[in-house]
Tab-separated table of C-alpha atoms and ligand atoms in Angstrom:
chain	number	residue	atom	x	y	z
L	1	UNK	CA	90.254	95.696	115.008
L	2	UNK	CA	91.439	94.259	118.267
L	3	UNK	CA	94.983	93.878	117.158
L	4	UNK	CA	95.191	97.941	116.579
L	5	UNK	CA	97.508	99.631	118.977
L	6	UNK	CA	96.282	103.155	120.120
L	7	UNK	CA	98.656	104.963	117.746
L	8	UNK	CA	97.303	102.926	114.777
L	9	UNK	CA	93.522	103.115	115.686
L	10	UNK	CA	94.261	106.795	116.078
L	11	UNK	CA	95.566	107.170	112.642
L	12	UNK	CA	92.858	104.749	111.091
L	13	UNK	CA	90.261	107.003	112.771
L	14	UNK	CA	91.792	110.211	111.271
L	15	UNK	CA	92.068	108.724	107.956
L	16	UNK	CA	88.332	107.781	108.366
L	17	UNK	CA	89.213	103.993	107.423
L	18	UNK	CA	87.465	103.369	110.733
L	19	UNK	CA	84.539	105.024	112.629
L	20	UNK	CA	84.545	105.774	116.439
L	21	UNK	CA	81.315	104.119	116.584
L	22	UNK	CA	82.557	100.761	114.978
L	23	UNK	CA	85.487	100.679	117.326
L	24	UNK	CA	83.695	101.392	120.369
L	25	UNK	CA	80.966	98.789	119.169
L	26	UNK	CA	83.605	96.106	118.844
L	27	UNK	CA	85.126	96.944	122.439
L	28	UNK	CA	81.629	97.010	124.059
L	29	UNK	CA	81.057	93.505	122.500
L	30	UNK	CA	84.422	92.473	124.030
L	31	UNK	CA	83.410	93.739	127.448
L	32	UNK	CA	80.008	91.736	126.879
L	33	UNK	CA	81.591	88.483	126.140
L	34	UNK	CA	84.799	88.371	128.460
L	35	UNK	CA	83.728	90.568	131.656
L	36	UNK	CA	81.330	87.790	133.145
L	37	UNK	CA	84.607	85.554	133.375
L	38	UNK	CA	87.318	87.820	134.039
L	39	UNK	CA	85.367	90.540	136.028
L	40	UNK	CA	87.819	93.331	134.767
L	41	UNK	CA	85.263	95.802	134.964
L	42	UNK	CA	83.000	96.764	138.074
L	43	UNK	CA	80.982	99.267	136.091
L	44	UNK	CA	80.176	99.086	132.383
L	45	UNK	CA	79.059	102.406	130.855
L	46	UNK	CA	78.061	101.343	127.022
L	47	UNK	CA	75.364	103.933	126.834
L	48	UNK	CA	77.971	106.564	127.810
L	49	UNK	CA	80.563	105.098	125.304
L	50	UNK	CA	78.095	105.156	122.489
L	51	UNK	CA	77.330	109.029	123.210
L	52	UNK	CA	80.973	109.829	123.226
L	53	UNK	CA	81.687	107.496	120.238
L	54	UNK	CA	79.023	109.827	118.169
L	55	UNK	CA	80.603	113.016	119.389
L	56	UNK	CA	84.013	111.719	118.284
L	57	UNK	CA	82.907	110.748	114.935
L	58	UNK	CA	81.320	114.268	114.458
L	59	UNK	CA	84.528	115.853	115.483
L	60	UNK	CA	86.528	113.684	113.146
L	61	UNK	CA	84.241	114.431	110.204
L	62	UNK	CA	84.735	118.149	110.961
L	63	UNK	CA	88.389	117.421	110.902
L	64	UNK	CA	88.834	118.277	114.387
L	65	UNK	CA	89.590	115.879	117.672
L	66	UNK	CA	92.386	115.540	119.999
L	67	UNK	CA	94.820	113.086	120.439
L	68	UNK	CA	92.641	110.287	121.636
L	69	UNK	CA	89.559	110.873	119.805
L	70	UNK	CA	87.543	107.845	119.437
L	71	UNK	CA	89.910	105.782	121.527
L	72	UNK	CA	87.977	103.452	123.929
L	73	UNK	CA	89.640	103.295	127.417
L	74	UNK	CA	89.079	101.488	130.723
L	75	UNK	CA	89.308	104.001	133.804
L	76	UNK	CA	90.493	102.427	137.123
L	77	UNK	CA	87.546	102.652	139.570
L	78	UNK	CA	89.775	104.944	141.761
L	79	UNK	CA	89.227	108.060	139.415
L	80	UNK	CA	85.999	109.949	140.193
L	81	UNK	CA	83.975	110.098	137.226
L	82	UNK	CA	81.009	112.701	136.755
L	83	UNK	CA	77.736	111.005	137.359
L	84	UNK	CA	79.220	107.679	137.215
L	85	UNK	CA	79.662	105.382	140.141
L	86	UNK	CA	82.945	105.307	141.675
L	87	UNK	CA	83.417	102.640	144.286
L	88	UNK	CA	87.544	102.049	144.922
L	89	UNK	CA	86.251	98.476	144.923
L	90	UNK	CA	84.899	99.225	148.367
L	91	UNK	CA	81.409	98.562	149.797
L	92	UNK	CA	81.563	101.791	151.520
L	93	UNK	CA	81.539	103.610	148.461
L	94	UNK	CA	78.908	101.234	146.810
L	95	UNK	CA	76.403	104.058	146.125
L	96	UNK	CA	78.807	106.853	145.603
L	97	UNK	CA	78.107	108.873	142.505
L	98	UNK	CA	80.774	111.973	142.096
L	99	UNK	CA	79.371	115.339	141.117
L	100	UNK	CA	82.633	116.087	139.463
L	101	UNK	CA	85.493	114.459	137.250
L	102	UNK	CA	88.924	113.656	138.282
L	103	UNK	CA	91.455	115.930	136.675
L	104	UNK	CA	93.280	113.053	134.849
L	105	UNK	CA	90.096	111.467	133.453
L	106	UNK	CA	88.936	115.171	132.488
L	107	UNK	CA	92.098	115.585	130.686
L	108	UNK	CA	91.471	112.213	128.785
L	109	UNK	CA	87.652	113.313	127.903
L	110	UNK	CA	89.147	116.575	126.660
L	111	UNK	CA	91.151	114.933	124.380
L	112	UNK	CA	88.217	112.791	122.871
L	113	UNK	CA	88.673	109.721	124.689
L	114	UNK	CA	85.822	107.121	125.116
L	115	UNK	CA	85.002	105.395	128.467
L	116	UNK	CA	83.920	101.774	128.325
L	117	UNK	CA	83.560	101.679	132.146
L	118	UNK	CA	85.485	101.560	135.658
L	119	UNK	CA	87.837	99.089	135.925
L	120	UNK	CA	88.138	96.613	139.099
L	121	UNK	CA	90.964	96.748	141.433
L	122	UNK	CA	91.993	96.009	145.004
L	123	UNK	CA	89.955	97.529	147.598
L	124	UNK	CA	91.330	101.226	147.964
L	125	UNK	CA	94.174	100.234	145.642
L	126	UNK	CA	95.585	97.863	148.851
L	127	UNK	CA	97.047	94.725	147.212
L	128	UNK	CA	99.178	93.110	144.437
L	129	UNK	CA	96.566	90.382	143.235
L	130	UNK	CA	93.081	92.051	142.914
L	131	UNK	CA	91.862	89.592	145.253
L	132	UNK	CA	90.513	92.361	147.911
L	133	UNK	CA	88.043	93.933	145.587
L	134	UNK	CA	84.586	93.860	147.427
L	135	UNK	CA	83.149	93.245	143.909
L	136	UNK	CA	84.922	89.885	143.533
L	137	UNK	CA	88.369	89.053	142.177
L	138	UNK	CA	89.745	89.589	138.714
L	139	UNK	CA	90.994	86.836	136.622
L	140	UNK	CA	94.140	86.949	134.535
L	141	UNK	CA	93.392	86.245	130.723
L	142	UNK	CA	96.882	84.287	130.765
L	143	UNK	CA	96.977	80.584	131.601
L	144	UNK	CA	99.927	78.513	132.434
L	145	UNK	CA	101.316	76.060	129.899
L	146	UNK	CA	101.092	72.998	132.219
L	147	UNK	CA	97.329	72.740	130.971
L	148	UNK	CA	96.196	72.572	134.672
L	149	UNK	CA	93.924	75.612	134.083
L	150	UNK	CA	94.820	77.265	137.433
L	151	UNK	CA	93.216	80.747	137.642
L	152	UNK	CA	95.923	83.240	137.732
L	153	UNK	CA	95.796	86.762	139.336
L	154	UNK	CA	96.239	89.890	137.164
L	155	UNK	CA	98.476	91.472	139.685
L	156	UNK	CA	97.317	94.808	141.466
L	157	UNK	CA	95.775	96.943	142.316
L	158	UNK	CA	95.408	98.100	138.881
L	159	UNK	CA	94.702	94.536	137.832
L	160	UNK	CA	91.099	95.079	136.196
L	161	UNK	CA	92.879	97.896	134.023
L	162	UNK	CA	95.859	95.466	133.110
L	163	UNK	CA	93.477	92.439	132.646
L	164	UNK	CA	91.304	94.602	130.537
L	165	UNK	CA	93.948	95.995	128.351
L	166	UNK	CA	95.658	92.458	127.813
L	167	UNK	CA	92.569	90.623	126.722
L	168	UNK	CA	91.734	93.375	124.576
L	169	UNK	CA	88.665	94.821	126.443
L	170	UNK	CA	89.925	98.354	125.955
L	171	UNK	CA	93.055	99.848	123.882
L	172	UNK	CA	94.366	101.442	127.045
L	173	UNK	CA	93.676	102.076	130.699
L	174	UNK	CA	94.318	104.490	133.325
L	175	UNK	CA	95.991	103.119	136.835
L	176	UNK	CA	97.307	104.272	139.928
L	177	UNK	CA	100.691	103.177	141.462
L	178	UNK	CA	101.280	103.813	145.118
L	179	UNK	CA	103.971	100.995	145.417
L	180	UNK	CA	103.794	99.184	142.297
L	181	UNK	CA	100.137	99.135	141.258
L	182	UNK	CA	100.817	100.254	137.739
L	183	UNK	CA	104.063	98.136	137.056
L	184	UNK	CA	103.322	94.820	138.659
L	185	UNK	CA	99.922	94.155	136.856
L	186	UNK	CA	101.556	95.103	133.669
L	187	UNK	CA	104.430	92.650	134.297
L	188	UNK	CA	101.971	89.822	135.060
L	189	UNK	CA	99.650	90.713	132.107
L	190	UNK	CA	102.325	91.015	129.343
L	191	UNK	CA	101.830	94.854	128.590
L	192	UNK	CA	103.304	98.254	129.324
L	193	UNK	CA	102.733	100.635	132.184
L	194	UNK	CA	104.541	103.646	133.656
L	195	UNK	CA	104.509	105.361	137.098
L	196	UNK	CA	105.315	108.908	136.277
L	197	UNK	CA	107.265	111.105	138.697
L	198	UNK	CA	105.283	112.142	141.713
L	199	UNK	CA	103.652	115.318	140.635
L	200	UNK	CA	103.410	114.722	136.863
L	201	UNK	CA	99.722	113.772	136.834
L	202	UNK	CA	97.202	115.310	139.243
L	203	UNK	CA	95.733	113.516	142.231
L	204	UNK	CA	92.595	115.895	142.258
L	205	UNK	CA	89.633	113.604	142.250
L	206	UNK	CA	91.453	110.246	142.758
L	207	UNK	CA	90.368	108.431	145.855
L	208	UNK	CA	93.283	108.668	148.068
L	209	UNK	CA	95.294	105.849	149.552
L	210	UNK	CA	98.776	107.128	150.653
L	211	UNK	CA	98.784	110.926	149.388
L	212	UNK	CA	102.511	111.185	149.166
L	213	UNK	CA	102.990	108.103	147.088
L	214	UNK	CA	99.986	107.813	144.872
L	215	UNK	CA	100.603	108.733	141.228
L	216	UNK	CA	98.384	108.127	138.282
L	217	UNK	CA	99.812	106.555	134.823
L	218	UNK	CA	98.701	104.660	132.101
L	219	UNK	CA	98.631	100.930	131.076
L	220	UNK	CA	98.540	100.138	127.270
L	221	UNK	CA	99.928	97.294	124.921
L	222	UNK	CA	102.984	99.342	123.628
L	223	UNK	CA	105.457	101.694	125.078
L	224	UNK	CA	104.288	104.419	122.571
L	225	UNK	CA	100.739	103.689	123.362
L	226	UNK	CA	101.726	104.887	127.147
L	227	UNK	CA	103.305	107.867	125.909
L	228	UNK	CA	100.420	108.909	124.043
L	229	UNK	CA	97.957	108.469	127.040
L	230	UNK	CA	100.386	110.062	129.662
L	231	UNK	CA	100.809	113.006	127.458
L	232	UNK	CA	97.133	113.378	127.585
L	233	UNK	CA	96.687	112.749	131.594
L	234	UNK	CA	99.602	114.708	132.604
L	235	UNK	CA	99.906	118.673	133.408
L	236	UNK	CA	99.808	120.909	136.184
L	237	UNK	CA	96.784	121.448	137.910
L	238	UNK	CA	96.227	124.206	140.485
L	239	UNK	CA	93.804	121.935	142.554
L	240	UNK	CA	96.798	119.573	143.654
L	241	UNK	CA	99.226	121.318	145.673
L	242	UNK	CA	101.661	118.658	144.852
L	243	UNK	CA	101.147	118.765	141.062
L	244	UNK	CA	104.374	120.255	139.461
L	245	UNK	CA	104.185	123.112	137.248
L	246	UNK	CA	106.157	121.892	134.224
L	247	UNK	CA	105.363	121.574	130.576
L	248	UNK	CA	104.340	118.175	129.262
L	249	UNK	CA	106.915	116.970	126.817
L	250	UNK	CA	106.215	115.263	123.752
L	251	UNK	CA	106.602	111.707	125.490
L	252	UNK	CA	105.928	109.875	122.116
L	253	UNK	CA	108.610	111.345	120.177
L	254	UNK	CA	110.949	110.411	123.074
L	255	UNK	CA	110.229	106.753	122.246
L	256	UNK	CA	112.206	107.385	118.902
L	257	UNK	CA	115.385	108.821	120.751
L	258	UNK	CA	117.452	105.348	121.032
L	259	UNK	CA	119.812	104.634	123.734
L	260	UNK	CA	122.973	105.464	122.111
L	261	UNK	CA	125.481	106.979	124.779
L	262	UNK	CA	123.316	106.662	127.666
L	263	UNK	CA	124.524	105.199	130.972
L	264	UNK	CA	122.364	102.466	132.179
L	265	UNK	CA	122.901	101.306	135.807
L	266	UNK	CA	122.401	97.886	137.272
L	267	UNK	CA	121.630	98.246	140.796
L	268	UNK	CA	123.310	95.304	142.771
L	269	UNK	CA	120.803	95.458	145.548
L	270	UNK	CA	118.060	94.237	143.279
L	271	UNK	CA	119.683	90.520	143.105
L	272	UNK	CA	117.536	88.603	145.344
L	273	UNK	CA	118.048	85.267	146.992
L	274	UNK	CA	115.285	82.591	145.769
L	275	UNK	CA	114.461	84.857	142.765
L	276	UNK	CA	113.375	82.599	139.708
L	277	UNK	CA	116.383	81.754	137.216
L	278	UNK	CA	114.523	83.142	134.453
L	279	UNK	CA	114.087	86.387	135.800
L	280	UNK	CA	117.981	86.927	136.233
L	281	UNK	CA	118.428	85.455	132.762
L	282	UNK	CA	115.751	88.033	131.546
L	283	UNK	CA	117.507	90.784	133.312
L	284	UNK	CA	120.976	90.137	131.790
L	285	UNK	CA	119.469	89.755	128.407
L	286	UNK	CA	117.876	93.028	128.808
L	287	UNK	CA	120.944	94.830	129.544
L	288	UNK	CA	122.641	92.919	126.510
L	289	UNK	CA	119.877	94.466	124.406
L	290	UNK	CA	120.697	97.847	125.555
L	291	UNK	CA	124.386	97.576	125.149
L	292	UNK	CA	123.741	96.213	121.545
L	293	UNK	CA	122.034	99.474	120.925
L	294	UNK	CA	124.665	101.492	121.952
L	295	UNK	CA	124.153	102.189	125.806
L	296	UNK	CA	126.772	101.790	128.386
L	297	UNK	CA	125.919	99.644	131.226
L	298	UNK	CA	127.502	100.598	134.693
L	299	UNK	CA	127.123	98.695	137.924
L	300	UNK	CA	125.728	100.783	140.748
L	301	UNK	CA	124.367	100.570	144.383
L	302	UNK	CA	121.384	101.724	145.867
L	303	UNK	CA	122.513	100.727	149.765
L	304	UNK	CA	119.006	101.589	151.391
L	305	UNK	CA	116.762	99.079	148.968
L	306	UNK	CA	116.386	96.702	151.612
L	307	UNK	CA	114.530	99.084	153.759
L	308	UNK	CA	112.227	99.879	151.213
L	309	UNK	CA	109.517	97.330	151.808
L	310	UNK	CA	109.594	97.775	155.455
L	311	UNK	CA	109.410	101.533	155.442
L	312	UNK	CA	106.658	101.503	152.719
L	313	UNK	CA	104.345	99.388	154.882
L	314	UNK	CA	104.720	102.155	157.581
L	315	UNK	CA	104.209	105.299	155.657
L	316	UNK	CA	101.599	103.952	153.315
L	317	UNK	CA	99.221	102.434	155.883
L	318	UNK	CA	99.734	105.735	158.025
L	319	UNK	CA	98.688	107.826	155.378
L	320	UNK	CA	95.898	105.488	154.491
L	321	UNK	CA	94.535	105.404	157.930
L	322	UNK	CA	94.124	109.173	157.762
L	323	UNK	CA	92.834	109.327	154.471
L	324	UNK	CA	90.308	106.831	155.065
L	325	UNK	CA	88.776	108.689	158.360
L	326	UNK	CA	86.527	110.318	156.163
L	327	UNK	CA	84.602	107.383	155.163
L	328	UNK	CA	82.357	107.603	158.534
L	329	UNK	CA	78.599	106.971	157.038
L	330	UNK	CA	77.904	110.661	157.017
L	331	UNK	CA	79.405	112.532	154.128
L	332	UNK	CA	80.149	109.705	151.669
L	333	UNK	CA	78.796	106.485	150.506
L	334	UNK	CA	76.987	103.665	152.462
L	335	UNK	CA	75.808	104.118	155.989
L	336	UNK	CA	74.674	101.645	158.614
L	337	UNK	CA	72.462	103.302	161.518
L	338	UNK	CA	73.635	103.131	164.943
L	339	UNK	CA	72.348	103.728	168.423
L	340	UNK	CA	74.238	106.885	168.466
L	341	UNK	CA	76.805	108.719	166.292
L	342	UNK	CA	79.686	106.761	167.386
L	343	UNK	CA	77.730	103.426	166.990
L	344	UNK	CA	76.830	104.733	163.374
L	345	UNK	CA	80.541	105.103	162.578
L	346	UNK	CA	81.787	101.878	163.917
L	347	UNK	CA	79.050	99.846	162.137
L	348	UNK	CA	79.461	101.746	158.967
L	349	UNK	CA	83.055	101.083	158.942
L	350	UNK	CA	82.694	97.413	160.179
L	351	UNK	CA	80.411	96.895	157.440
L	352	UNK	CA	82.011	99.000	154.605
L	353	UNK	CA	85.765	98.044	154.810
L	354	UNK	CA	87.366	94.621	153.803
L	355	UNK	CA	89.781	92.672	155.913
L	356	UNK	CA	92.696	94.090	154.151
L	357	UNK	CA	91.671	97.684	154.393
L	358	UNK	CA	91.084	97.292	158.097
L	359	UNK	CA	94.283	95.700	158.501
L	360	UNK	CA	95.960	98.663	157.018
L	361	UNK	CA	93.876	101.301	159.238
L	362	UNK	CA	95.000	99.323	162.006
L	363	UNK	CA	98.834	99.139	161.238
L	364	UNK	CA	98.501	102.929	160.356
L	365	UNK	CA	96.680	104.006	163.396
L	366	UNK	CA	99.375	102.039	165.588
L	367	UNK	CA	102.670	103.767	163.749
L	368	UNK	CA	100.925	107.220	164.277
L	369	UNK	CA	99.799	106.754	168.041
L	370	UNK	CA	101.499	108.829	170.567
L	371	UNK	CA	103.916	106.283	171.943
L	372	UNK	CA	104.953	104.752	168.714
L	373	UNK	CA	105.111	107.677	166.320
L	374	UNK	CA	108.646	108.578	166.632
L	375	UNK	CA	109.833	104.768	166.696
L	376	UNK	CA	107.913	103.936	163.571
L	377	UNK	CA	106.480	106.739	161.406
L	378	UNK	CA	109.291	109.397	161.869
L	379	UNK	CA	112.175	106.814	161.385
L	380	UNK	CA	110.336	105.477	158.308
L	381	UNK	CA	110.396	109.174	156.814
L	382	UNK	CA	113.949	109.474	157.942
L	383	UNK	CA	114.950	106.020	155.779
L	384	UNK	CA	112.895	107.277	153.057
L	385	UNK	CA	115.062	110.295	152.648
L	386	UNK	CA	117.953	108.045	152.443
L	387	UNK	CA	116.378	105.995	149.824
L	388	UNK	CA	115.592	109.112	147.741
L	389	UNK	CA	119.462	110.193	148.409
L	390	UNK	CA	120.783	106.839	147.107
L	391	UNK	CA	118.597	107.362	143.663
L	392	UNK	CA	119.883	111.169	143.636
L	393	UNK	CA	123.650	109.955	143.877
L	394	UNK	CA	123.195	107.215	141.354
L	395	UNK	CA	121.645	109.559	138.747
L	396	UNK	CA	124.674	111.684	138.952
L	397	UNK	CA	126.397	108.758	137.393
L	398	UNK	CA	123.643	106.900	135.057
L	399	UNK	CA	120.823	108.312	133.080
L	400	UNK	CA	118.281	105.232	134.166
L	401	UNK	CA	118.430	102.213	135.864
L	402	UNK	CA	117.179	98.809	134.725
L	403	UNK	CA	115.854	95.850	137.109
L	404	UNK	CA	112.972	93.167	137.003
L	405	UNK	CA	109.784	94.479	137.848
L	406	UNK	CA	108.582	91.696	140.007
L	407	UNK	CA	110.236	88.830	141.690
L	408	UNK	CA	107.787	86.257	140.153
L	409	UNK	CA	105.443	85.643	137.191
L	410	UNK	CA	101.834	85.818	138.196
L	411	UNK	CA	100.508	83.300	140.731
L	412	UNK	CA	97.550	81.506	140.964
L	413	UNK	CA	94.374	82.788	142.860
L	414	UNK	CA	94.964	81.179	146.538
L	415	UNK	CA	98.857	81.218	146.331
L	416	UNK	CA	100.724	83.607	148.770
L	417	UNK	CA	97.637	84.408	150.402
L	418	UNK	CA	98.311	82.724	153.799
L	419	UNK	CA	100.481	85.419	154.690
L	420	UNK	CA	100.277	89.049	154.273
L	421	UNK	CA	103.955	89.579	154.447
L	422	UNK	CA	104.581	87.162	151.271
L	423	UNK	CA	102.122	89.410	149.530
L	424	UNK	CA	103.706	92.474	150.375
L	425	UNK	CA	107.023	91.147	148.965
L	426	UNK	CA	105.694	91.234	145.496
L	427	UNK	CA	106.370	94.990	145.550
L	428	UNK	CA	110.042	94.740	146.556
L	429	UNK	CA	111.460	95.980	143.318
L	430	UNK	CA	108.681	98.572	142.613
L	431	UNK	CA	108.359	100.107	146.057
L	432	UNK	CA	112.017	102.400	146.257
L	433	UNK	CA	110.940	104.299	142.979
L	434	UNK	CA	107.779	104.891	144.910
L	435	UNK	CA	109.261	105.908	148.061
L	436	UNK	CA	111.634	108.228	146.122
L	437	UNK	CA	108.990	109.865	143.746
L	438	UNK	CA	110.960	108.914	140.563
L	439	UNK	CA	109.365	107.683	137.335
L	440	UNK	CA	109.391	103.864	136.587
L	441	UNK	CA	107.994	101.816	133.859
L	442	UNK	CA	107.478	98.163	133.330
L	443	UNK	CA	107.786	96.793	129.833
L	444	UNK	CA	106.878	92.910	128.793
L	445	UNK	CA	110.017	91.469	127.786
L	446	UNK	CA	110.080	87.540	128.050
L	447	UNK	CA	108.015	84.511	129.290
L	448	UNK	CA	108.848	82.084	131.906
L	449	UNK	CA	108.944	78.310	131.548
L	450	UNK	CA	105.042	78.149	131.884
L	451	UNK	CA	104.761	80.665	129.088
L	452	UNK	CA	103.808	83.681	131.468
L	453	UNK	CA	104.838	87.135	131.003
L	454	UNK	CA	107.714	88.832	132.738
L	455	UNK	CA	108.604	92.551	132.837
L	456	UNK	CA	111.548	94.631	133.175
L	457	UNK	CA	111.586	97.736	134.763
L	458	UNK	CA	113.251	101.327	133.746
L	459	UNK	CA	113.643	103.702	136.611
L	460	UNK	CA	114.466	107.115	135.740
L	461	UNK	CA	115.334	110.739	137.119
L	462	UNK	CA	112.629	112.988	138.628
L	463	UNK	CA	110.795	114.584	135.477
L	464	UNK	CA	112.569	112.600	132.922
L	465	UNK	CA	110.045	110.489	132.045
L	466	UNK	CA	111.397	110.927	128.082
L	467	UNK	CA	114.375	108.930	129.049
L	468	UNK	CA	112.521	106.181	130.566
L	469	UNK	CA	110.407	106.099	127.302
L	470	UNK	CA	113.381	106.029	124.919
L	471	UNK	CA	114.873	103.171	126.979
L	472	UNK	CA	111.877	101.281	127.536
L	473	UNK	CA	111.119	101.587	123.628
L	474	UNK	CA	114.551	100.169	122.875
L	475	UNK	CA	113.922	97.073	124.954
L	476	UNK	CA	110.572	96.742	123.463
L	477	UNK	CA	112.232	96.568	120.040
L	478	UNK	CA	114.721	94.175	120.920
L	479	UNK	CA	112.660	91.924	122.807
L	480	UNK	CA	109.923	91.592	120.432
L	481	UNK	CA	107.510	90.346	122.836
L	482	UNK	CA	104.317	88.964	120.848
L	483	UNK	CA	102.641	86.410	123.377
L	484	UNK	CA	98.980	86.758	123.547
L	485	UNK	CA	96.946	85.885	126.436
L	486	UNK	CA	94.621	82.633	126.132
L	487	UNK	CA	91.338	84.640	126.948
L	488	UNK	CA	91.227	87.723	124.460
L	489	UNK	CA	88.806	89.462	122.218
L	490	UNK	CA	89.053	88.451	118.798
L	491	UNK	CA	90.984	85.264	119.242
W	501	LIG	N1	100.932	96.351	146.395
W	501	LIG	C1	101.133	97.463	147.195
W	501	LIG	C2	100.002	97.667	148.445
W	501	LIG	O1	99.362	96.665	148.613
W	501	LIG	C3	100.956	98.834	146.294
W	501	LIG	C4	99.663	99.111	145.993
W	501	LIG	C5	99.535	100.207	144.949
W	501	LIG	O2	100.604	100.942	144.492
W	501	LIG	N2	98.454	100.960	145.265
W	501	LIG	O3	100.135	98.583	149.067
């Protein structure tokens, strides 16, 4: 049961070869067995899952049911879920039980999905290693081949989602990606994940980090599974003013299109000094696979790539400092009493936010302050426009781009943690697509010398996820990635 993809499980459920109750029970068992060590879930909702499974079986028996009826998923704890605690992995939201359902998770429920629980993540989605969660770090189910047994990070911030899918504690998961938080953990955990175009999925009911960058998207074991999930998650939502009023294409069908005649760009700025040899080799191999499948490979340039990280770490903290102002101990979540109102605010925020969140609030407040606004925030916004212009120009010549997803394989807990800048470098290849708002997908494509997964990234034109899926599926077919993590259900 644990080897089934979402597509296979859906077909088995429809053919009544498998019941939603059986499938859900197996996954509940996997969560019970593995979560104490991996810590991929903050909150487990097995009672709710059992109820949803019973309803799914009823629907299936009546020949009804939607695209995901009976499919057990993990929901990142950034999505508000009605009646189910939603923490954003922060102490400040520890007691928060939303009275409403986010549009994206609501869309999944509409289509019959089953929710196993709320996936662990970096606090307020700030991080690349799932170390900053107030509910403890997530462990990657993968191990280095050196036998040293080092505990590896799953990536972040959707690290609980990625670890859960990889270790088969869920068939798929939701994630959010502000600067790489779907793609980098997918790469570290040997699974697929797509950040759709900004505006493709509604942000309504998703705890805000950086509103002009945040996008929801799926993580799953195959490209097709991601396509199925995104088809359900996406769609126009009048409750989000940045939601795109566009029809949702058949993403799963796009996976079968092939790449014959497509032009694939290779941005020269994505070659980085000190990048492991294995990653450049894999990148070349990926280009070879696409060429063999009938695509034309074209060298291109995105000259403002080198400013991506610096501008992201101005824009994202600026928006975060503003978004997080609402956590004041009065309206949401935890409260520490104080002498007066100001003291209550200060104590609540000091007790409620972890060190990385505080750092971002301070950076954000600084770059938005009267004396520095023009020098930092305004300037970063101008550079952001140039980053977008680079992509727009290149997409006049090519249909999609291929790059590595991350500059390294998963690192161990404790590594990269002495210096925040080193941690921020993880996002060097994922941030530009976020700044430009274009869709980008990570596909597991190979292993490093330690047997750890490495992902390749396909970047597409705005609202052309179909080509991203077509190219990603072609890479998936050629790569034949079949490695499994050491720790997994059914092993
Ligand atoms: N790692 C990046 C950050 O810490 C991206 C996080 C994200 O995409 N949510 O901001």
